[in-house]
Coordinates of C-alpha atoms in Angstrom, one line a residue:
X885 CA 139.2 119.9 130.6
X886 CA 136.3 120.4 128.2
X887 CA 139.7 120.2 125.6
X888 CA 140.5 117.0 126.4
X889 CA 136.9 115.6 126.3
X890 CA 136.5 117.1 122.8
X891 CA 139.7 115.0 122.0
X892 CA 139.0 112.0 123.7
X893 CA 135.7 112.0 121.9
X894 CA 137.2 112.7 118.5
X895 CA 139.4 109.9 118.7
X896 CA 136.6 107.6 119.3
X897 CA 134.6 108.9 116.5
X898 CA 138.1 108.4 114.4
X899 CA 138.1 104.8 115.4
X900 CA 134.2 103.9 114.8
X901 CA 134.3 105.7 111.4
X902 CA 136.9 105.1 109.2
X903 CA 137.1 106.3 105.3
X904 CA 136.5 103.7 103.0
X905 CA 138.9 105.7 100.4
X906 CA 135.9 106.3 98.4
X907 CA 134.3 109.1 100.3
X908 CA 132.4 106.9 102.2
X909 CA 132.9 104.5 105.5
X910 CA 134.1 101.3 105.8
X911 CA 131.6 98.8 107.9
X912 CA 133.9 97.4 110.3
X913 CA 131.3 94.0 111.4
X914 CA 129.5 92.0 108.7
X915 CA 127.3 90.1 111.3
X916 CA 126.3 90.8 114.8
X917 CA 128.3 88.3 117.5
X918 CA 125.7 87.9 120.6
X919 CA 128.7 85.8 122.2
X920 CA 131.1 88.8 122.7
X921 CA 128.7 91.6 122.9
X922 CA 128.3 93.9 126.3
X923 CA 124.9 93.1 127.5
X924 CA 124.7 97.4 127.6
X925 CA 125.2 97.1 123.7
X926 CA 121.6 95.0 123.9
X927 CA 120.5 97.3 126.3
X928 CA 120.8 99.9 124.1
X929 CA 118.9 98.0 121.1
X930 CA 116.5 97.2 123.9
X931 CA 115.7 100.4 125.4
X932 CA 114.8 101.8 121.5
X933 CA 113.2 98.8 120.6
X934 CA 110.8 98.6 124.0
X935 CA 110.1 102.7 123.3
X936 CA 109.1 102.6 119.9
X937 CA 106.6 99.7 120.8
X938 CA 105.3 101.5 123.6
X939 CA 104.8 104.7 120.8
X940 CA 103.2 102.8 118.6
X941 CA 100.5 100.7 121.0
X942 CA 99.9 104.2 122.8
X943 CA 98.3 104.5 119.2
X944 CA 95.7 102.6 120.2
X945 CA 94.3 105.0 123.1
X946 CA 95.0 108.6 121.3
X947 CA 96.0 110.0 118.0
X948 CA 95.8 113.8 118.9
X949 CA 96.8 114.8 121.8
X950 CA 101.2 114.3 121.1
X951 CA 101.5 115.9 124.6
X952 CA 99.6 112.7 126.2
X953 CA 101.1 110.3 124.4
X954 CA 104.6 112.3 125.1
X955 CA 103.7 111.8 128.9
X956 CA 102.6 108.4 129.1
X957 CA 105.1 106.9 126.8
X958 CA 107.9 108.3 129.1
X959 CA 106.4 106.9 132.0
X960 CA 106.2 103.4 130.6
X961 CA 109.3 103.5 129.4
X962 CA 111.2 104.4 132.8
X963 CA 113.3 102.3 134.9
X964 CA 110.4 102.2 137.6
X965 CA 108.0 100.8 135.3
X966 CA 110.2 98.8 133.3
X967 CA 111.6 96.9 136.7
X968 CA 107.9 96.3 137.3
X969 CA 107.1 95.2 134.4
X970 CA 109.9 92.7 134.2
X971 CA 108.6 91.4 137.9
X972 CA 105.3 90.6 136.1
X973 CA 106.9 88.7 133.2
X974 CA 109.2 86.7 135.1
X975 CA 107.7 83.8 135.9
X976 CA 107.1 83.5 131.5
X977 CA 110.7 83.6 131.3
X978 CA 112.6 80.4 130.0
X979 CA 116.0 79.7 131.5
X980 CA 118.0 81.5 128.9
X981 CA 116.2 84.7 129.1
X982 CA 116.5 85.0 132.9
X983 CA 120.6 84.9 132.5
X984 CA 120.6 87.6 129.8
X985 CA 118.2 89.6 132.5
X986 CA 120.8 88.5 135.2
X987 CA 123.8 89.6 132.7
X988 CA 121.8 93.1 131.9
X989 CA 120.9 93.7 135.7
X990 CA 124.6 93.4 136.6
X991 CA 126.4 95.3 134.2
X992 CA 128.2 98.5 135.4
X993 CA 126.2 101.5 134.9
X994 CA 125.4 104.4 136.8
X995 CA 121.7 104.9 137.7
X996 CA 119.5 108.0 137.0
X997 CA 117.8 110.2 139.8
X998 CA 114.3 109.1 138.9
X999 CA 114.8 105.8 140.0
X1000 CA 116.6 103.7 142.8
X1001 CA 119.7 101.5 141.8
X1002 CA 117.0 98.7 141.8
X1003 CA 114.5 99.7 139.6
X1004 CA 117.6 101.2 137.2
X1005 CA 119.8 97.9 137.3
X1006 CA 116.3 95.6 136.6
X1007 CA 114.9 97.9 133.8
X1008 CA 119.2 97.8 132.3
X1009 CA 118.1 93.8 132.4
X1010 CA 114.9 93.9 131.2
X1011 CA 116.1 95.9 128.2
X1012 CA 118.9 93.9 128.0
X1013 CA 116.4 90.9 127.3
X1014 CA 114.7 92.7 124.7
X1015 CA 117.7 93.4 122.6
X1016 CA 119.2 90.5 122.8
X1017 CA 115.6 88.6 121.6
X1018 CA 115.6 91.9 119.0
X1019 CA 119.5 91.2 117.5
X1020 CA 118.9 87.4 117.3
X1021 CA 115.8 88.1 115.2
X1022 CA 113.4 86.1 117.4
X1023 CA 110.6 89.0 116.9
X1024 CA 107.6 86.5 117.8
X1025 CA 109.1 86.2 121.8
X1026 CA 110.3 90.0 121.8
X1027 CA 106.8 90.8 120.7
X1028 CA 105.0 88.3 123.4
X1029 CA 107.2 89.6 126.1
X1030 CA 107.0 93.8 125.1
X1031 CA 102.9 93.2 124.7
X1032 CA 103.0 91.1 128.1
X1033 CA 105.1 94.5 129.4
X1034 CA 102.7 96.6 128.0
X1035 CA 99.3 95.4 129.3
X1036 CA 100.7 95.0 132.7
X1037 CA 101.8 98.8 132.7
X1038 CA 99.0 99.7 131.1
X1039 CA 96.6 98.2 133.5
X1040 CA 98.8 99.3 136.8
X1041 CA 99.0 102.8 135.6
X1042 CA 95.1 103.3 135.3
X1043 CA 94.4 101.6 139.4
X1044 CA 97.2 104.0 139.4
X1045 CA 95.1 107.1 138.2
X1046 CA 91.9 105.7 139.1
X1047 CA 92.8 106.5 142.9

C-alpha cells in the first residue's frame, strides 16, 4: 500500500516538475487564471496569506515570548475563529466577494477534528476570499478585510480570557 502511494505521488511530482533540458524546470503557467482555478487553490494562498498577517500584527502585542505568539497565532488562525471572523465581516462584503466565500465554503474538503464541518467549510471560504483578493493583486481590500479579521478576533479572544 505505502508502495503505491510513494508512486502515485512520484508521478505527480513528475508531472508538476518537468526538466527544462538545462538542469533546471520548466514553468508550466506564465500568468495566474482566477477563471479556471479551484477555489482550494485560493484557499491555499489564503490560508498562508491570512497566517503570516496574523504573525506579523501579533508583533504588535509581544516580541519575546515565541511560545505566546506560537499559541495565539494558531488560535486565530483556526477554522473556529476564522468562521467567526468571517460572520463579523460579512455584512462589509460586496457582492463578488460573498460568491468567492460561497464557492470556497462549498468546495469538497474534509474537515479537521478541532472544528465542526461548519466552522471548517466557512473558514475554507473565508480563506478562499483572501486568496483570491491576494492572486488578483487587490492588497488594499485583502488588507481591509484581514485587519477587519484581526481586530474582531483580537477583541473576542480577550472577553474570552477576561472571564
Amino acid at each position: 500500500m505505502n508502495f503505491l502511494k510513494f508512486n502515485r505521488l512520484k508521478s505527480i511530482v513528475d508531472s508538476v516538475f518537468v526538466p527544462d533540458g538545462s538542469g533546471g524546470v520548466m514553468q508550466k503557467y506564465d500568468s495566474i487564471d482566477m477563471r479556471g482555478m479551484s477555489p482550494l487553490v485560493s484557499a491555499y494562498i489564503g490560508d498562508a496569506y491570512y497566517n503570516l498577517y496574523v504573525r506579523s500584527r501579533l508583533l504588535s502585542y509581544e516580541q519575546h515570548k515565541v511560545n505566546v505568539l506560537n499559541r495565539y497565532g494558531a488560535q486565530m488562525v483556526s477554522a473556529v475563529w476564522q468562521s467567526r471572523a468571517y460572520e463579523a465581516i460579512e455584512p462589509t462584503l460586496t457582492d463578488e466577494e460573498r460568491d468567492i466565500f460561497r464557492r470556497g465554503r462549498n468546495a469538497h474538503s474534509h474537515a479537521p477534528r478541532a472544528a465542526s464541518f461548519a466552522e471548517y467549510h466557512a473558514s475554507t471560504g473565508f480563506e478562499a476570499l483572501l486568496g483570491e483578493l491576494y492572486l488578483s493583486e487587490r492588497f488594499d481590500r485583502l488588507n481591509e478585510l484581514c485587519e477587519a479579521s484581526f481586530q474582531y478576533i483580537s477583541k473576542e479572544m480577550a472577553k474570552k480570557h477576561k472571564k
